[in-house]
Every structure is written in structure tokens, then in C-alpha cells.
């Protein structure tokens, strides 16, 4: 029986609200997203704050590194006015605030920007405190953290991202390396750039027990290509388009 791929709103519903804010996550819930992706950082005072980049200044009026500011200082920044004056003064949420909002409503892909084991323990502890272990996937580019996820809680999902290979590397070689890396890193999910998504490779990953995630799909062609390849979920900055194409594809498979 065909199962519809999950549509993950990247940093929330960024078509209608500033990324990584509570309004963006509320809008994603209201529009029917299956999940949201968010980014979490450690603060100077060892709290957990949701923000995209390592640096401040792109989506707020701050400057410097996120990890070099206290939570109170980060909360005082305007993280919404850059998007629209309606969101002027919108603060950065904590991970706990996002968990509280989203619990029982959708899944959460939490991208880890901290690199320490103590930071990972904090994030896992929050997922456990809110009873969200079954609804959370942890992702990170800090590869050494990944094997520790299952050691801290075997029920947690985890994954990492694989980008478009350089010109010198054939796609088939990149795919071979990805399968090996995913096994060695003990991940449950494999996040793939559209250049790596071929039906044969997706099938190999499924046969090896991995969930395949199409990363950052924002055009009709990218979304439809991933649906045909058989991904289990995908992230997008165009939530309305993604839901429409996913549902239409599912209907065609059912008829």
C-alpha cells in the first residue's frame, strides 16, 4: 500500500512568517504540514535557542555568534521585523517553547548546531521531558555526535545531509559512499540533495532500512522528481506547493 511522503516545512512556513519563529511553526501546523525543521544552538549560559545560522544579523538586528550571547540577550533581538513589520519584535524561541507548541500536532526535525556531547544530552533530555522521542529526528553536520544519539536513547531517529558531489566524483561513487557512511554513523535517515536521488539508489537505501529524505525541494520539478523516486519525506520552503503536488501524486497512485 502506498504511503504518502511526509512534507516537512523547512524552518516553519517561511512563505507566511519569519523562519524559526513561533508564528512560522504555528502557520505550518495550520496549513497541514506533517513536520517542521528547526535549528537549535547552545547559548553562552547553556540554554537551547532556535535560530538558523551560526552568526546573528541575517534574520535579526544582532551581530556576532549565537553561542557567545546569553538567552536573554538573544530574546531581546528583533527576529521578525526583517520579514514584515507585522512581526517586528518577534523573539527567538527556545527549544522548549517550540516543543510545547508542536507536541501532538506534527513531527520535528531538530538540526543540531552545537558540537559537544553535553549539548546533545540537553537536546535529548528536552525531547524526553516533552514525551516527543517518537516524533523527533535529530540531524547534524557534526558527524561524531550521530553514533551517540542511539546510545543516549535507542528510540530516537537521527540523520545527516549529503550534498551534490563535486565534478570529479561520479554520482554512483557518491551513492556508494553515502550508503557506507550512513551505516557507520548509525543513522536512521539519509538526507539527499536532488542530484543524488535516483529510484535505484532510493530503493537500495530502503532495502538497507533507511528512511530517505529529499532535501530543500522548492520547485515543481524537484518535488515531482523526488516523489517519483520514492522518498519517504522531504523538506521545502514552499509548503503550499509541496502539499498540493504530494497529494496529487498520492491520488494518482491510488487510482
Short mmCIF file of C-alpha atoms in Angstrom, two decimals:
data_model
loop_
_atom_site.label_atom_id
_atom_site.label_comp_id
_atom_site.label_asym_id
_atom_site.label_seq_id
_atom_site.Cartn_x
_atom_site.Cartn_y
_atom_site.Cartn_z
CA UNK A 1 0.00 0.00 0.00
CA UNK A 2 1.35 3.42 -0.98
CA UNK A 3 2.20 5.75 1.91
CA UNK A 4 2.27 9.47 1.24
CA UNK A 5 5.70 11.05 1.86
CA UNK A 6 5.84 13.43 4.78
CA UNK A 7 6.10 17.13 3.91
CA UNK A 8 8.48 18.94 6.27
CA UNK A 9 8.24 22.75 6.43
CA UNK A 10 11.84 23.98 6.45
CA UNK A 11 12.24 26.38 9.42
CA UNK A 12 8.46 26.61 9.50
CA UNK A 13 6.06 28.15 7.00
CA UNK A 14 8.54 30.68 5.61
CA UNK A 15 6.10 31.87 2.96
CA UNK A 16 3.96 33.50 5.63
CA UNK A 17 6.15 34.17 8.67
CA UNK A 18 9.82 34.70 9.61
CA UNK A 19 11.85 31.50 9.75
CA UNK A 20 12.46 29.66 13.01
CA UNK A 21 9.86 31.66 14.93
CA UNK A 22 6.71 30.52 16.70
CA UNK A 23 4.47 32.23 14.09
CA UNK A 24 6.23 30.22 11.34
CA UNK A 25 5.65 26.97 13.19
CA UNK A 26 2.03 27.88 14.02
CA UNK A 27 1.36 28.61 10.35
CA UNK A 28 2.92 25.29 9.30
CA UNK A 29 0.60 23.47 11.68
CA UNK A 30 -2.43 25.38 10.42
CA UNK A 31 -1.61 24.63 6.76
CA UNK A 32 -1.26 20.90 7.34
CA UNK A 33 2.49 20.25 7.32
CA UNK A 34 3.48 16.79 8.53
CA UNK A 35 6.52 18.19 10.28
CA UNK A 36 8.77 21.18 10.74
CA UNK A 37 12.53 21.53 10.57
CA UNK A 38 14.25 23.84 13.06
CA UNK A 39 17.79 24.73 14.11
CA UNK A 40 18.96 24.72 17.71
CA UNK A 41 22.07 26.29 19.26
CA UNK A 42 23.64 26.41 22.71
CA UNK A 43 23.74 29.87 24.25
CA UNK A 44 26.51 31.38 26.36
CA UNK A 45 24.55 30.46 29.50
CA UNK A 46 23.93 26.90 28.24
CA UNK A 47 20.32 27.31 27.21
CA UNK A 48 18.82 26.00 23.94
CA UNK A 49 17.71 28.63 21.43
CA UNK A 50 16.18 28.23 17.96
CA UNK A 51 17.91 30.19 15.19
CA UNK A 52 19.17 29.31 11.72
CA UNK A 53 22.75 30.45 11.19
CA UNK A 54 25.77 30.36 13.49
CA UNK A 55 26.01 34.14 13.11
CA UNK A 56 23.50 36.80 14.00
CA UNK A 57 22.47 39.65 11.72
CA UNK A 58 20.71 37.94 8.81
CA UNK A 59 17.28 37.46 10.35
CA UNK A 60 17.63 39.83 13.32
CA UNK A 61 19.32 43.03 14.46
CA UNK A 62 22.16 41.31 16.30
CA UNK A 63 25.80 40.63 15.50
CA UNK A 64 28.39 38.01 16.40
CA UNK A 65 27.97 34.32 17.13
CA UNK A 66 24.82 32.89 18.66
CA UNK A 67 26.82 30.79 21.13
CA UNK A 68 28.55 33.90 22.52
CA UNK A 69 25.31 35.52 23.71
CA UNK A 70 23.05 34.76 26.67
CA UNK A 71 19.49 33.63 26.10
CA UNK A 72 18.19 36.92 27.49
CA UNK A 73 20.29 38.90 25.01
CA UNK A 74 19.12 36.74 22.12
CA UNK A 75 15.49 37.02 23.20
CA UNK A 76 15.80 40.81 23.15
CA UNK A 77 16.64 40.87 19.43
CA UNK A 78 14.05 41.61 16.75
CA UNK A 79 13.82 38.33 14.83
CA UNK A 80 10.73 39.17 12.80
CA UNK A 81 10.89 42.73 11.51
CA UNK A 82 13.18 41.80 8.62
CA UNK A 83 10.35 39.68 7.18
CA UNK A 84 7.43 42.06 7.65
CA UNK A 85 6.63 44.89 10.05
CA UNK A 86 3.75 42.78 11.39
CA UNK A 87 6.36 40.58 13.04
CA UNK A 88 8.55 43.38 14.42
CA UNK A 89 9.90 42.48 17.84
CA UNK A 90 9.26 38.74 17.44
CA UNK A 91 11.74 36.96 19.77
CA UNK A 92 13.72 33.83 19.12
CA UNK A 93 12.02 30.82 20.71
CA UNK A 94 13.66 28.31 22.98
CA UNK A 95 13.60 24.65 22.02
CA UNK A 96 11.17 24.05 24.89
CA UNK A 97 8.78 26.68 23.53
CA UNK A 98 8.77 25.02 20.10
CA UNK A 99 8.27 21.58 21.63
CA UNK A 100 5.37 22.90 23.72
CA UNK A 101 3.72 24.41 20.63
CA UNK A 102 4.19 21.42 18.34
CA UNK A 103 3.64 18.50 20.69
CA UNK A 104 0.96 16.17 19.36
CA UNK A 105 0.49 18.19 16.18
CA UNK A 106 3.38 17.26 13.88
CA UNK A 107 6.86 15.80 13.72
CA UNK A 108 10.03 17.76 14.40
CA UNK A 109 13.36 17.61 12.62
CA UNK A 110 15.82 19.27 15.02
CA UNK A 111 19.09 20.32 13.41
CA UNK A 112 21.91 20.45 15.96
CA UNK A 113 24.36 23.35 15.65
CA UNK A 114 26.19 22.58 18.88
CA UNK A 115 29.07 20.13 18.69
CA UNK A 116 29.50 18.85 22.25
CA UNK A 117 28.14 15.74 23.89
CA UNK A 118 26.75 17.82 26.75
CA UNK A 119 24.75 19.86 24.22
CA UNK A 120 23.38 16.66 22.65
CA UNK A 121 22.41 15.39 26.11
CA UNK A 122 20.47 18.61 26.72
CA UNK A 123 18.52 18.27 23.49
CA UNK A 124 17.75 14.59 24.09
CA UNK A 125 16.64 15.40 27.65
CA UNK A 126 14.18 18.01 26.30
CA UNK A 127 12.73 15.54 23.79
CA UNK A 128 12.27 13.04 26.61
CA UNK A 129 10.78 15.64 29.00
CA UNK A 130 8.11 16.58 26.48
CA UNK A 131 7.39 12.97 25.51
CA UNK A 132 8.48 13.59 21.93
CA UNK A 133 11.01 10.81 21.40
CA UNK A 134 8.78 9.13 18.80
CA UNK A 135 8.19 12.41 16.94
CA UNK A 136 11.71 13.87 16.82
CA UNK A 137 14.54 13.32 14.36
CA UNK A 138 17.94 14.79 15.22
CA UNK A 139 20.15 15.91 12.33
CA UNK A 140 23.60 17.46 12.34
CA UNK A 141 26.71 18.10 10.29
CA UNK A 142 28.76 17.33 13.40
CA UNK A 143 29.15 13.69 12.42
CA UNK A 144 30.84 12.48 15.66
CA UNK A 145 27.61 13.22 17.54
CA UNK A 146 25.47 10.86 15.49
CA UNK A 147 26.51 7.48 16.97
CA UNK A 148 25.85 8.93 20.43
CA UNK A 149 22.18 9.60 19.67
CA UNK A 150 21.25 5.92 19.84
CA UNK A 151 23.42 5.43 22.92
CA UNK A 152 21.51 8.14 24.74
CA UNK A 153 18.10 6.92 23.58
CA UNK A 154 17.76 3.98 21.17
CA UNK A 155 14.26 5.11 20.14
CA UNK A 156 15.41 8.42 18.66
CA UNK A 157 15.74 8.92 14.92
CA UNK A 158 18.79 10.66 13.51
CA UNK A 159 20.27 11.61 10.15
CA UNK A 160 22.63 13.84 8.26
CA UNK A 161 22.88 15.61 4.90
CA UNK A 162 24.64 14.58 1.71
CA UNK A 163 25.24 17.37 -0.79
CA UNK A 164 25.74 17.39 -4.54
CA UNK A 165 29.05 15.60 -5.26
CA UNK A 166 31.97 17.57 -6.77
CA UNK A 167 32.59 17.35 -10.50
CA UNK A 168 35.34 14.77 -10.15
CA UNK A 169 33.10 12.30 -8.25
CA UNK A 170 30.56 10.26 -10.26
CA UNK A 171 27.12 10.12 -8.69
CA UNK A 172 27.31 6.33 -8.44
CA UNK A 173 30.51 6.60 -6.35
CA UNK A 174 28.95 9.26 -4.10
CA UNK A 175 25.95 7.00 -3.59
CA UNK A 176 28.18 4.10 -2.62
CA UNK A 177 29.99 6.27 -0.07
CA UNK A 178 26.68 7.53 1.33
CA UNK A 179 25.40 4.03 1.98
CA UNK A 180 28.64 3.16 3.80
CA UNK A 181 28.65 6.39 5.82
CA UNK A 182 25.03 6.06 6.87
CA UNK A 183 25.77 2.58 8.18
CA UNK A 184 28.93 3.64 10.01
CA UNK A 185 27.25 6.69 11.54
CA UNK A 186 24.32 4.56 12.76
CA UNK A 187 21.70 6.91 11.32
CA UNK A 188 18.09 6.04 10.57
CA UNK A 189 17.55 8.76 7.94
CA UNK A 190 19.51 9.78 4.85
CA UNK A 191 19.01 13.35 3.64
CA UNK A 192 19.87 13.68 -0.04
CA UNK A 193 20.42 16.53 -2.46
CA UNK A 194 18.20 16.20 -5.53
CA UNK A 195 21.26 15.32 -7.68
CA UNK A 196 21.69 12.10 -5.69
CA UNK A 197 18.10 10.93 -5.83
CA UNK A 198 17.63 8.15 -8.32
CA UNK A 199 14.95 5.45 -7.96
CA UNK A 200 17.55 2.69 -7.87
CA UNK A 201 19.54 4.33 -5.07
CA UNK A 202 16.43 5.16 -3.07
CA UNK A 203 15.39 1.52 -3.34
CA UNK A 204 18.83 0.35 -2.14
CA UNK A 205 18.58 2.64 0.86
CA UNK A 206 15.08 1.37 1.65
CA UNK A 207 16.29 -2.22 1.42
CA UNK A 208 19.05 -1.33 3.90
CA UNK A 209 16.50 0.01 6.36
CA UNK A 210 16.96 3.78 5.91
CA UNK A 211 14.31 6.46 5.56
CA UNK A 212 15.13 8.64 2.55
CA UNK A 213 14.63 12.39 2.86
CA UNK A 214 14.74 14.76 -0.12
CA UNK A 215 16.44 17.98 1.00
CA UNK A 216 15.30 21.52 0.23
CA UNK A 217 12.88 20.91 -2.63
CA UNK A 218 11.36 24.18 -3.77
CA UNK A 219 10.37 23.75 -7.43
CA UNK A 220 7.78 21.64 -9.22
CA UNK A 221 10.50 19.64 -10.96
CA UNK A 222 12.45 18.91 -7.77
CA UNK A 223 9.38 17.85 -5.83
CA UNK A 224 7.94 15.68 -8.59
CA UNK A 225 11.31 14.03 -9.24
CA UNK A 226 11.60 13.09 -5.57
CA UNK A 227 8.04 11.77 -5.44
CA UNK A 228 8.75 9.53 -8.43
CA UNK A 229 11.99 8.34 -6.81
CA UNK A 230 10.06 7.10 -3.77
CA UNK A 231 11.33 9.29 -0.91
CA UNK A 232 9.71 8.85 2.49
CA UNK A 233 9.79 12.54 3.34
CA UNK A 234 11.09 15.85 2.03
CA UNK A 235 11.72 19.39 3.23
CA UNK A 236 10.59 22.52 1.45
CA UNK A 237 10.30 26.27 1.71
CA UNK A 238 7.13 26.19 -0.42
CA UNK A 239 4.71 24.37 1.79
CA UNK A 240 1.54 25.00 -0.22
CA UNK A 241 3.07 23.78 -3.47
CA UNK A 242 4.60 20.74 -1.80
CA UNK A 243 1.34 19.64 -0.18
CA UNK A 244 -0.55 20.12 -3.44
CA UNK A 245 1.93 18.09 -5.51
CA UNK A 246 2.30 15.38 -2.86
CA UNK A 247 -1.45 14.91 -2.55
CA UNK A 248 -1.95 14.87 -6.32
CA UNK A 249 0.79 12.27 -6.70
CA UNK A 250 -0.73 10.13 -3.95
CA UNK A 251 -4.13 10.34 -5.63
CA UNK A 252 -2.62 9.20 -8.95
CA UNK A 253 -1.04 6.22 -7.24
CA UNK A 254 -4.32 5.26 -5.60
CA UNK A 255 -6.39 5.45 -8.79
#
